[in-house]
Short mmCIF file of C-alpha atoms and ligand atoms in Angstrom, two decimals:
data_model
loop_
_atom_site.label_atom_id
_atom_site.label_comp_id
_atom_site.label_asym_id
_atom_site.label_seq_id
_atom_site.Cartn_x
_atom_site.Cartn_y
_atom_site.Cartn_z
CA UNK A 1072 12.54 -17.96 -14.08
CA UNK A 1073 12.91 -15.98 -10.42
CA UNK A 1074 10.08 -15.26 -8.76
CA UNK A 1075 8.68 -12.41 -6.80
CA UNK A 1076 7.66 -12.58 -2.88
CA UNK A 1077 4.80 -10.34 -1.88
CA UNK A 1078 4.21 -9.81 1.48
CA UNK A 1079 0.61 -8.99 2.63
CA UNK A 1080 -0.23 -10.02 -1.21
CA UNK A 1081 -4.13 -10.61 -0.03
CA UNK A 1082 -4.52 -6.95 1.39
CA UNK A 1083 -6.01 -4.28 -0.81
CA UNK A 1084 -3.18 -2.85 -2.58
CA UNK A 1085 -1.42 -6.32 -2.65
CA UNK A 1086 -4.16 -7.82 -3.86
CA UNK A 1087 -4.40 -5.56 -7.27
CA UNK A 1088 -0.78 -5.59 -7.41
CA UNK A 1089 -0.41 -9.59 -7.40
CA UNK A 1090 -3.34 -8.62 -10.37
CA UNK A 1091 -1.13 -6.52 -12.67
CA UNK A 1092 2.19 -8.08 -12.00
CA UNK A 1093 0.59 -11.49 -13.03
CA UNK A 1094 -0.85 -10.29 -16.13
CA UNK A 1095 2.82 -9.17 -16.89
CA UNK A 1096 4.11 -12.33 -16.78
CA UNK A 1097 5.78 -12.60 -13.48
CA UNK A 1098 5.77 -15.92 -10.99
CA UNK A 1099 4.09 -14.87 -7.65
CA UNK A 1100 4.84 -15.62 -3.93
CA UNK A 1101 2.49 -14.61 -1.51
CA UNK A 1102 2.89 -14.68 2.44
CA UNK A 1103 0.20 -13.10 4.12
CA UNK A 1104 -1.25 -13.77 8.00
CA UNK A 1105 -4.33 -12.89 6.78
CA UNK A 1106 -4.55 -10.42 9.85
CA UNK A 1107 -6.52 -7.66 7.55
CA UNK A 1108 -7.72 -9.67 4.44
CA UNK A 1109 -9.50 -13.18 3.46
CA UNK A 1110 -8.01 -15.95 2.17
CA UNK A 1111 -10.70 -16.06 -0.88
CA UNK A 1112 -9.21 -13.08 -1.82
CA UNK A 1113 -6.27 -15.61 -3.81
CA UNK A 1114 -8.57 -17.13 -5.87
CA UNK A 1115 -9.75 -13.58 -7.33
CA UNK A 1116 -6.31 -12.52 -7.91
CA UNK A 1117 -6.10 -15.85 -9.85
CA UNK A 1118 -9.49 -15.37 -11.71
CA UNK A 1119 -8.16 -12.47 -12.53
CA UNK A 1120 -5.20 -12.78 -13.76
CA UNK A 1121 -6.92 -15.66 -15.95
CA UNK A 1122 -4.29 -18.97 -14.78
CA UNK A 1123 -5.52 -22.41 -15.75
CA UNK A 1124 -6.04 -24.35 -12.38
CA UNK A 1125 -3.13 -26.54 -13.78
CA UNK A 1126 -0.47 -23.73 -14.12
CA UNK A 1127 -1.88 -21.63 -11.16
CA UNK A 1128 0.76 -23.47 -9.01
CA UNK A 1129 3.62 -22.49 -10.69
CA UNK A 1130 2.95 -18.77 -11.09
CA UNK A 1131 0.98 -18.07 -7.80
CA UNK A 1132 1.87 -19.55 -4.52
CA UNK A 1133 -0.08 -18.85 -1.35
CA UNK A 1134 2.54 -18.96 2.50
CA UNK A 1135 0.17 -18.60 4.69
CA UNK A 1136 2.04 -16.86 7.99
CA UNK A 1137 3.62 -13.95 9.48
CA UNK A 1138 6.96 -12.38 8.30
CA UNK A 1139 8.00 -11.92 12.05
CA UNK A 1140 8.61 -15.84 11.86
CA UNK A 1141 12.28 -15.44 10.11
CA UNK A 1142 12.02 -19.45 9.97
CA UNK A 1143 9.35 -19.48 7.83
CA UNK A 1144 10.35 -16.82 5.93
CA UNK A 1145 13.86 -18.52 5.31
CA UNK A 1146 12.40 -21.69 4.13
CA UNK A 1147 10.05 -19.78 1.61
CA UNK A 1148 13.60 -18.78 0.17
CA UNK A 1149 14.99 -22.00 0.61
CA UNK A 1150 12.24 -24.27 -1.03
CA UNK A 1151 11.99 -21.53 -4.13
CA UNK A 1152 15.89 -21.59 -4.68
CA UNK A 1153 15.41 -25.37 -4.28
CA UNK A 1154 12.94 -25.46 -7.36
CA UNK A 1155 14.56 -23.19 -9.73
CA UNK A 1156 12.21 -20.34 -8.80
CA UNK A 1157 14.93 -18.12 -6.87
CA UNK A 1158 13.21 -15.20 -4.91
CA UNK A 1159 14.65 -12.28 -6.92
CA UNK A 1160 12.54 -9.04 -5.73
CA UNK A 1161 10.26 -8.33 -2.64
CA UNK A 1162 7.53 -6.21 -2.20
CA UNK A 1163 6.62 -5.10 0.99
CA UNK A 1164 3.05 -4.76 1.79
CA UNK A 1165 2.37 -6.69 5.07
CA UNK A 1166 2.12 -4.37 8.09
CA UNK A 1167 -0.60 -2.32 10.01
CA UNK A 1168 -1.88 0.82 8.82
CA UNK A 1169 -4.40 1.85 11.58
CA UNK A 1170 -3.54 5.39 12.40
CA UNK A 1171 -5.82 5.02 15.53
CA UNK A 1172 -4.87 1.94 16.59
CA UNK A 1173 -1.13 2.59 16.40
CA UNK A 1174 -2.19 5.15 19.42
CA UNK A 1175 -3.54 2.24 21.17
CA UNK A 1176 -1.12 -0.19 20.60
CA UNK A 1177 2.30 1.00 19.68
CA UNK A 1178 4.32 -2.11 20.67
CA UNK A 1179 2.48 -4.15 18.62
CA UNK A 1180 2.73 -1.36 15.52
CA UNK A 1181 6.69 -0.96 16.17
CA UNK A 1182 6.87 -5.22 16.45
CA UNK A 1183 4.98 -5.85 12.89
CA UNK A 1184 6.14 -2.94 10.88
CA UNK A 1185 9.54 -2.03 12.57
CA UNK A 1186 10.52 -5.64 13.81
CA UNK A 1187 8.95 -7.52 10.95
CA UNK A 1188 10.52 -5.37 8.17
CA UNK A 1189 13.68 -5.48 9.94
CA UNK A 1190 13.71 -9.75 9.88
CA UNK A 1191 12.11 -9.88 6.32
CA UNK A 1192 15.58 -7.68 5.18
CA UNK A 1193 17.69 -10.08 7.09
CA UNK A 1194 16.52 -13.22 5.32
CA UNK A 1195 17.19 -11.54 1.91
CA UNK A 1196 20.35 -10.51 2.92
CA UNK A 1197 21.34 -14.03 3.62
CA UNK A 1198 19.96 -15.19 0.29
CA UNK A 1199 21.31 -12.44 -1.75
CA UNK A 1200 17.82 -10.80 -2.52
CA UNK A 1201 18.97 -7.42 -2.79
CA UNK A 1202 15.65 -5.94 -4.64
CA UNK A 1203 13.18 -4.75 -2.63
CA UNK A 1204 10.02 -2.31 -2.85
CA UNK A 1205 8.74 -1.17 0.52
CA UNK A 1206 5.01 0.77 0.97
CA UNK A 1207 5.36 3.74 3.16
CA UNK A 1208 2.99 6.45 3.34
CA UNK A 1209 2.67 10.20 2.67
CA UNK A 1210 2.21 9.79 6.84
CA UNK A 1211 6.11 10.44 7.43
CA UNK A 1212 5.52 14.16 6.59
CA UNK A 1213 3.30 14.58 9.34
CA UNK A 1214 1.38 18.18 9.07
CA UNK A 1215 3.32 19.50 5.66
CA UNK A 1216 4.00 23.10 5.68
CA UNK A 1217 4.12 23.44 1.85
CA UNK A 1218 2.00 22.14 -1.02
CA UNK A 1219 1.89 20.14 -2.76
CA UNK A 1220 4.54 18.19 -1.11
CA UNK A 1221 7.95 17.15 -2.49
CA UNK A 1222 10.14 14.12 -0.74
CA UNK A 1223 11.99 16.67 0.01
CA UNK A 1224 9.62 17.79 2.60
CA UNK A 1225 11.05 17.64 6.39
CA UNK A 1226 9.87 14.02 7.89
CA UNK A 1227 8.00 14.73 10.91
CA UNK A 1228 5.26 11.75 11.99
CA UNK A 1229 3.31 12.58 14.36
CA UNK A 1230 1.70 9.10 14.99
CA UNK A 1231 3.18 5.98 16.11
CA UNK A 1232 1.93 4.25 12.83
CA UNK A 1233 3.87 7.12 10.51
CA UNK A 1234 6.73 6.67 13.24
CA UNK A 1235 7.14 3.04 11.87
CA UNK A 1236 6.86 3.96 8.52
CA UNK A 1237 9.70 6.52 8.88
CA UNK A 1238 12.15 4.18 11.02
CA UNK A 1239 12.20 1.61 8.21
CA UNK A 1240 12.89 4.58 6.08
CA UNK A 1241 15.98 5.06 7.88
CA UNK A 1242 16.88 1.56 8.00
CA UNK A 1243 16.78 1.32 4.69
CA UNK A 1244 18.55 4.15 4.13
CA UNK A 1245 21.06 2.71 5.59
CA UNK A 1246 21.52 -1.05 4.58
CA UNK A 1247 21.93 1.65 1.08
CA UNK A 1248 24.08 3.58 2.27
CA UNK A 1249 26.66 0.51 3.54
CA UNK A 1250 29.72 -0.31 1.89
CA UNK A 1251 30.67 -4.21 1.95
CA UNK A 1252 34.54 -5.22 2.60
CA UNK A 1253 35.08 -8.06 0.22
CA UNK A 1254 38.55 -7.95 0.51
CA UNK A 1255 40.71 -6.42 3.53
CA UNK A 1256 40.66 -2.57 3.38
CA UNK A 1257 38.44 -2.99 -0.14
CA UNK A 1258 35.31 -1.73 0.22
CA UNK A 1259 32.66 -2.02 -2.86
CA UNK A 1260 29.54 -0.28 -3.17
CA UNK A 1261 26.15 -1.52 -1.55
CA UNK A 1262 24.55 -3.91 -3.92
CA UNK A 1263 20.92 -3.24 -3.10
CA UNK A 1264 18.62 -1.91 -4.87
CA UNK A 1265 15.54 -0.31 -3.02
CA UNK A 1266 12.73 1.69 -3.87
CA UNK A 1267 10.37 3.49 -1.05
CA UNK A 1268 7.19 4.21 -2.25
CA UNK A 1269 4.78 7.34 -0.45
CA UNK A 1270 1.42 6.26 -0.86
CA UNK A 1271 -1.14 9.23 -0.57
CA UNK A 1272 -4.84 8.24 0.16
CA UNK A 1273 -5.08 4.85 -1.82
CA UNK A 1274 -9.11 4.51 -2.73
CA UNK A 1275 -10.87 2.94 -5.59
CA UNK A 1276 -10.98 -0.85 -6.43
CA UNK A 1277 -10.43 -3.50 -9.75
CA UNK A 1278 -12.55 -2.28 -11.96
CA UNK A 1279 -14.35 -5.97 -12.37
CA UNK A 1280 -15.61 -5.52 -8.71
CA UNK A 1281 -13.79 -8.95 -8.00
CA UNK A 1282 -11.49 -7.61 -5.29
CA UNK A 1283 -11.52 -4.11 -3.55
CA UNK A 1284 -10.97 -2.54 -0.19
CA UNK A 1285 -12.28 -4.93 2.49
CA UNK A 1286 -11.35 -3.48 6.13
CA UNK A 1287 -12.10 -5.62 9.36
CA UNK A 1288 -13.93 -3.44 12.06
CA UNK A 1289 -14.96 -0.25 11.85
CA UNK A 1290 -13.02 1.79 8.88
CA UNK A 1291 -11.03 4.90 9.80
CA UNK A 1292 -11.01 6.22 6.74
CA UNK A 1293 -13.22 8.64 4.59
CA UNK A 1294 -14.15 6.32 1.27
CA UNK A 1295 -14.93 3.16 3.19
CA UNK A 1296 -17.14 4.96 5.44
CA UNK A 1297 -19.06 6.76 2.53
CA UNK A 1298 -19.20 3.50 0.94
CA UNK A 1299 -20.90 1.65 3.41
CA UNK A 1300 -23.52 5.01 3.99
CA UNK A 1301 -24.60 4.36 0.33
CA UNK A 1302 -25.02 0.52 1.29
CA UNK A 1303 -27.07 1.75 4.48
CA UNK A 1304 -25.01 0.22 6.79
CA UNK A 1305 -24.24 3.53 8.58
CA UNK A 1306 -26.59 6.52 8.85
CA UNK A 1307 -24.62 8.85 7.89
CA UNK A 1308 -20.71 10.28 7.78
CA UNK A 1309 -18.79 12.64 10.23
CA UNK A 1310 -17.61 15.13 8.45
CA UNK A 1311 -14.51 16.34 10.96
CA UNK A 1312 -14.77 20.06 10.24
CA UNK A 1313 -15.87 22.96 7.86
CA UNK A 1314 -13.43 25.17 8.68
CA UNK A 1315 -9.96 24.25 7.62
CA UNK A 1316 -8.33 27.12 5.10
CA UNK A 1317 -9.39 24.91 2.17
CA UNK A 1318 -12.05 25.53 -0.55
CA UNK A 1319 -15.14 24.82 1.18
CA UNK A 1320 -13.94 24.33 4.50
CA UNK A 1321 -13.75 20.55 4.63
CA UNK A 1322 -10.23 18.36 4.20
CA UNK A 1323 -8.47 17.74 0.87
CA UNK A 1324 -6.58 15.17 0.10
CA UNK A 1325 -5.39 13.28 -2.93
CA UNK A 1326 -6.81 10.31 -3.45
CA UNK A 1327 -5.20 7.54 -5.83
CA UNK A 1328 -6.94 5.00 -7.00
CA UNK A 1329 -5.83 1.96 -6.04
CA UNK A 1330 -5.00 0.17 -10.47
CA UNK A 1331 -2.74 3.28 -10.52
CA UNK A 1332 -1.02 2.20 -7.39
CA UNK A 1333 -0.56 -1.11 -8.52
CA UNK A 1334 1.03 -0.05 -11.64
CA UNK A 1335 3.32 2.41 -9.90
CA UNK A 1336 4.41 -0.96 -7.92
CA UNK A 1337 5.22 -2.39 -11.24
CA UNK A 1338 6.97 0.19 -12.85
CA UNK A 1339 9.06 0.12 -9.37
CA UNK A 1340 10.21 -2.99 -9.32
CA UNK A 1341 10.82 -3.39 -13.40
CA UNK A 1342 12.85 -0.11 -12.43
CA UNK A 1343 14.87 -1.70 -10.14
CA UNK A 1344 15.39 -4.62 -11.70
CA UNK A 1345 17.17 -3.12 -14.89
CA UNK A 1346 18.86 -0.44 -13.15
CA UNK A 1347 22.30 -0.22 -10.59
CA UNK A 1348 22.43 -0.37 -7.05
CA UNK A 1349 20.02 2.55 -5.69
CA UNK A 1350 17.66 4.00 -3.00
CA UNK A 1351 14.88 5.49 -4.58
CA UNK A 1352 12.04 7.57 -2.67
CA UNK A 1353 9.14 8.64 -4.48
CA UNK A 1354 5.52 9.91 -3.74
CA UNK A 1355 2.86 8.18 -5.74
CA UNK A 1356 -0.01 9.93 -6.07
CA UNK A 1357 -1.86 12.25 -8.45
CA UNK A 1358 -0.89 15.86 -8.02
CA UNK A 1359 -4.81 16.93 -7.36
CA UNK A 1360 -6.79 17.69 -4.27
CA UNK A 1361 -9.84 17.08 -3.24
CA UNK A 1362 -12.01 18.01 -0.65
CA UNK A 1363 -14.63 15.60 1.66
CA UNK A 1364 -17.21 17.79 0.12
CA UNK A 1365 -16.07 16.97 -3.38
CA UNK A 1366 -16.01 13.47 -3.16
CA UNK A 1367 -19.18 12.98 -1.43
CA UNK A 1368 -20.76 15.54 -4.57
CA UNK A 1369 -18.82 12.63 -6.99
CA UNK A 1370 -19.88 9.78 -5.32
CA UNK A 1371 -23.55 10.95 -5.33
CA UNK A 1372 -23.39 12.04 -8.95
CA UNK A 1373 -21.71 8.72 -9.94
CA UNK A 1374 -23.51 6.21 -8.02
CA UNK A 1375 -27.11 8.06 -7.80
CA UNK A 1376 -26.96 7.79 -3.45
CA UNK A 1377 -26.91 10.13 -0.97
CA UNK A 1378 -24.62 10.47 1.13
CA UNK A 1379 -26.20 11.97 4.59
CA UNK A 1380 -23.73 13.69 6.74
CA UNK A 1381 -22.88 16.04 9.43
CA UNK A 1382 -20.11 18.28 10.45
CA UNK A 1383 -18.55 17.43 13.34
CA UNK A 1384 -15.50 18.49 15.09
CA UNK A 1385 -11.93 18.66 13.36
CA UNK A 1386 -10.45 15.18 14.14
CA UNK A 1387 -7.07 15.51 16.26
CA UNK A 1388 -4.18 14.89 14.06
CA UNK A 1389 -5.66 15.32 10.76
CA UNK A 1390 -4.04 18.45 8.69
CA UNK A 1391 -6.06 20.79 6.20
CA UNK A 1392 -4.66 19.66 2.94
CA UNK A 1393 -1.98 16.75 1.65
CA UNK A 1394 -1.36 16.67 -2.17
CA UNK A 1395 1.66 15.38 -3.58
CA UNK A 1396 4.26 16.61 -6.02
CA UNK A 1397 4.22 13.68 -8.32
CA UNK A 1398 7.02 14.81 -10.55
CA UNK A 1399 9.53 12.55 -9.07
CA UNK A 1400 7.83 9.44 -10.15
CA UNK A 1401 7.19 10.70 -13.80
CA UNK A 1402 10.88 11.27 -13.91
CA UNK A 1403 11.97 7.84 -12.57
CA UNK A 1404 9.23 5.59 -13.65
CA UNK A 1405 7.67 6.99 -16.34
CA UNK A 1406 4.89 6.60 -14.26
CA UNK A 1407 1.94 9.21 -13.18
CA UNK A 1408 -1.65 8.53 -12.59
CA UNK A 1409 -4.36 8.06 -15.33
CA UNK A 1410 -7.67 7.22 -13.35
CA UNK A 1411 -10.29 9.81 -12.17
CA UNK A 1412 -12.28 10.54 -9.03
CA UNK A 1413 -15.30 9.30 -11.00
CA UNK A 1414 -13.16 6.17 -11.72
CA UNK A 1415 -12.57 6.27 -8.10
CA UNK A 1416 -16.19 6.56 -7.12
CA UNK A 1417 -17.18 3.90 -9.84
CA UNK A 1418 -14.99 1.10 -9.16
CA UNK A 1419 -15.23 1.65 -5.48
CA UNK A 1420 -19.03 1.06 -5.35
CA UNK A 1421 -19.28 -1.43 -8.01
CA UNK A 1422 -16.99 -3.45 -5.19
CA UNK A 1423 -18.69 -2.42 -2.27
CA UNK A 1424 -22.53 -3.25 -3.94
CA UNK A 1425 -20.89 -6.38 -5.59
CA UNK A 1426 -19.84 -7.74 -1.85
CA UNK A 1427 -23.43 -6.96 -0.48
CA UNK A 1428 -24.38 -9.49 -2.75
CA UNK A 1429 -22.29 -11.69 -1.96
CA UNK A 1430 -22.54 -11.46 1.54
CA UNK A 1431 -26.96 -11.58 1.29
CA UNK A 1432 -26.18 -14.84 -0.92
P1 LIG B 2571 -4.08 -4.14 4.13
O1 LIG B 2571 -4.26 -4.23 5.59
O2 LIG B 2571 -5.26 -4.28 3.26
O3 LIG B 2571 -2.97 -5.18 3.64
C1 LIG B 2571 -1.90 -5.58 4.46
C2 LIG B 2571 -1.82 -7.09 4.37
O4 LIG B 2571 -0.73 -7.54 5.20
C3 LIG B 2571 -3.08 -7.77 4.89
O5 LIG B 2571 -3.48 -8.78 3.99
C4 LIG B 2571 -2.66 -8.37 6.22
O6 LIG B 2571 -3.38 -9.56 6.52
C5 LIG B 2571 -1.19 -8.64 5.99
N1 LIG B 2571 -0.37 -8.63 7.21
C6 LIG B 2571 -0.41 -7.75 8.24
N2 LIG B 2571 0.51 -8.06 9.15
C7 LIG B 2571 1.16 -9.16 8.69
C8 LIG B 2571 2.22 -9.96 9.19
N3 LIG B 2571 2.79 -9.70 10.37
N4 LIG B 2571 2.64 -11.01 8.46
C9 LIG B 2571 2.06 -11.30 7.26
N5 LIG B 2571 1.05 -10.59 6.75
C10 LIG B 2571 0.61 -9.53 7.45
O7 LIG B 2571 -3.36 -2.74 3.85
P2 LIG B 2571 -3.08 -1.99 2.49
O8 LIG B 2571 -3.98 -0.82 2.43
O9 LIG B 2571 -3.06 -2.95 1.37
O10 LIG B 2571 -1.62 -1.46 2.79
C11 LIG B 2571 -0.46 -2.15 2.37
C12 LIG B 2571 0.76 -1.40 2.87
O11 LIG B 2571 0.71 -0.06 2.39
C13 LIG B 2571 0.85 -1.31 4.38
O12 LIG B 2571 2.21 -1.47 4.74
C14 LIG B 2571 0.38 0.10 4.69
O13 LIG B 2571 0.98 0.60 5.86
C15 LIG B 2571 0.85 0.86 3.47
N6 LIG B 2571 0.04 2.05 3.18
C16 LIG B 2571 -1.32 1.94 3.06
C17 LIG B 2571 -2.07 3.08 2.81
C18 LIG B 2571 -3.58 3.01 2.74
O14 LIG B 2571 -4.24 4.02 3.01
N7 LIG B 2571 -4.16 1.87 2.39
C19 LIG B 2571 -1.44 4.32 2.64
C20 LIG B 2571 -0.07 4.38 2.74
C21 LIG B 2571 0.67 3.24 3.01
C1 LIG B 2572 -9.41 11.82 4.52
C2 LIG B 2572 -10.18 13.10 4.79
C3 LIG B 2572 -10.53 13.55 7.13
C4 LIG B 2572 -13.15 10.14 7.92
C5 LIG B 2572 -4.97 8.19 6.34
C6 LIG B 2572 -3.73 7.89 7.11
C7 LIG B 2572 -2.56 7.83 6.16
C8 LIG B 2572 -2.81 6.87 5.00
C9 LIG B 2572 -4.10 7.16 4.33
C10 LIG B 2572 -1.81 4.75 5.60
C11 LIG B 2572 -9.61 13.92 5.95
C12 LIG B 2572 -11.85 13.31 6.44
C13 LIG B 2572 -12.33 11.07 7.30
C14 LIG B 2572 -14.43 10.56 8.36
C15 LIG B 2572 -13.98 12.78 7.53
N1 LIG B 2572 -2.84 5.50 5.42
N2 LIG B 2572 -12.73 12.35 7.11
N3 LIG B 2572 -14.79 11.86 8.14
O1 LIG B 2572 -6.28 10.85 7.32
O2 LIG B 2572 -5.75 11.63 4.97
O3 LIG B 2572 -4.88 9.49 5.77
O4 LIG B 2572 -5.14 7.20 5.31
O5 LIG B 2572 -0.67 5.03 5.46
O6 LIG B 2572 -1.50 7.38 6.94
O7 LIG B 2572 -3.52 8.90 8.07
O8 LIG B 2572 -7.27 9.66 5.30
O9 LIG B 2572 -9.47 8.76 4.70
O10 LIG B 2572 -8.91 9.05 7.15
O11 LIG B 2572 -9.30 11.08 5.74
O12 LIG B 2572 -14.34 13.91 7.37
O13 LIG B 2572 -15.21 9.79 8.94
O14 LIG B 2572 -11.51 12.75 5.19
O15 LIG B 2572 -10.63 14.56 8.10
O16 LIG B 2572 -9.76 15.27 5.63
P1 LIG B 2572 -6.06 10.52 5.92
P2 LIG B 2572 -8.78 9.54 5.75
#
């Protein structure tokens, strides 16, 4: 049987990915530099997914390093065509998400994401991997001037991190778009077969509380930060503005809990896998919106905390409202969301109280 390389397989939507996908029955490869995520994460995806030590080998396989080393990467391919476990799909987690840093550090977002992608496709070109689902973000349409937002929608990042995102988009547009000669003056249609998937604001965690949203540093974004108010390890939470044209003044956004996510990834790749040569793009998220108001009122009704806060000015680059049309995705996957923002609020915490225990113990 093939397996399935996962880069960044240890991150947070990797992670509960590798989760689902194993419980479906597929053989796992993960490389991941462990840049953003813990290597003890590997042993809950394997708890969870309930392999016997002695079989773990076979279906789950750990490469620790970075998919800008094209050696490495080529031997991964190498040794699992060597074994009878030919890589036959890749999904593409591993890459920096950091809005804020990206400002900071935009080499080092256009090396990893741009750079990285770009030698990852290269190595499964030369090995005839032609399957291959890629994580970009709802971040290519930049400030969207209609709602809820179709991939239709004009692509317009406005931040070196969505910039990334929407140059691989183009790349892969057009490794899809190419026609191979296999004969002289014979051209035959590309043979890959590619899905791009638009994440919206990915939140929430297993529900078992065994793996969740873990970010080094100081988090950026809003559920993180209310999570670790309710653990007391912040005061309180910025709330960047009351008066966007939304309804209560605060942000909305639509938040997808991270299970959903992972079975969008599935229903993706079994896609591709059955289907012809294609590009797909879809948006994955729910369809609703919800303000920073809103969740904070769930999260307190849920979890029984309060969450303190104060309004502070609009953050630059942020836009009043992002919801996404997810009728594309019901079309082509079957697929549409089936978790609530209570879900949402309950698994997050259970993972977030769950890891203060851990880390007292
Ligand atoms: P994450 O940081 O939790 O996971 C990314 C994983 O990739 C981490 O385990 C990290 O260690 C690894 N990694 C980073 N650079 C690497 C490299 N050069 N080589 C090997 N491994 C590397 O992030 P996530 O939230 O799970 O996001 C996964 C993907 O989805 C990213 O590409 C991100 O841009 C995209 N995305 C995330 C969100 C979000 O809000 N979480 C939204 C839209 C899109
Ligand atoms: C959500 C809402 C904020 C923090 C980002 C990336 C996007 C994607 C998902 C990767 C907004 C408000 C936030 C805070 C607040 N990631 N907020 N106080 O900005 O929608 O999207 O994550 O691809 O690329 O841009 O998510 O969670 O930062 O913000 O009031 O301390 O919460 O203004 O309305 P965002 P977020």
């Amino acid at each position: 049987m093939g397996s399935i390389l996962i880069t960044g397989g240890a991150g947070f939507i990797g992670s509960h990915t590798c989760v689902v996908l194993l419980n479906a029955g597929y053989n796992l490869i993960i490389i991941d530099n462990f840049s953003n995520s813990s290597p003890s994460v590997i042993s809950s995806i394997a708890k969870l997914a309930k392999l016997e030590d002695k079989i773990t080998e076979a279906r789950l396989q750990l490469v620790k390093g970075d998919i800008r080393d094209k050696e490495l990467v080529t031997q991964i391919f190498e040794i699992a065509k060597r074994k009878g476990t030919r890589i036959i799909a890749v999904i593409h987690f591993a890459g920096l998400k950091s809005v804020h840093e990206s400002i900071q550090k935009p080499l080092l977002y256009w090396d990893v994401n741009t750079s990285g992608t770009r030698k990852l496709l290269e190595v499964m070109n030369e090995f005839s991997c032609k399957v291959l689902v890629f994580s970009s973000s709802a971040t290519v349409y930049g400030d969207p001037c209609v709602i809820p937002i179709d991939e239709t929608s004009p692509i317009n990042p406005i931040n070196p991190y969505g910039k990334t995102k929407a140059a691989v988009e183009m790349l892969l547009a057009d490794i899809s778009n190419c026609q191979q000669r296999t004969k002289p003056f014979q051209k035959s249609p590309t043979d890959w077969r590619i899905a791009i998937l638009r994440y919206f604001n990915p939140v929430g965690a297993h529900p078992s509380g065994e793996i969740g949203e873990d970010p080094k540093g100081i988090p950026n974004n809003l559920f993180p930060l209310i999570n670790q108010v309710a653990e007391g390890k912040r005061d309180l939470l910025h709330i960047f503005g009351n008066d966007w044209p939304t309804i209560d003044g605060t942000g909305v956004r639509d938040y997808i809990h991270v299970m959903d996510l992972a079975e969008g990834h599935k229903a993706a790749l079994e896609k591709l896998l059955r289907s012809e040569p294609q590009l797909l793009t879809l948006n994955l998220g729910s369809g609703k919106g919800h303000s920073v108001l809103e969740l904070i009122h769930c999260f307190e009704e849920v979890t029984g905390k309060k969450i303190s806060y104060q309004i502070a000015n609009r953050r630059a680059g942020d836009s009043a409202i992002s919801i996404a049309s997810p009728k594309l995705a019901l079309k082509y996957l079957n697929w549409s969301t089936q978790k609530s923002l209570k879900d949402i609020c309950d698994d997050g915490w259970n993972w977030q109280s769950k890891n203060i225990y851990k880390n007292k113990f």
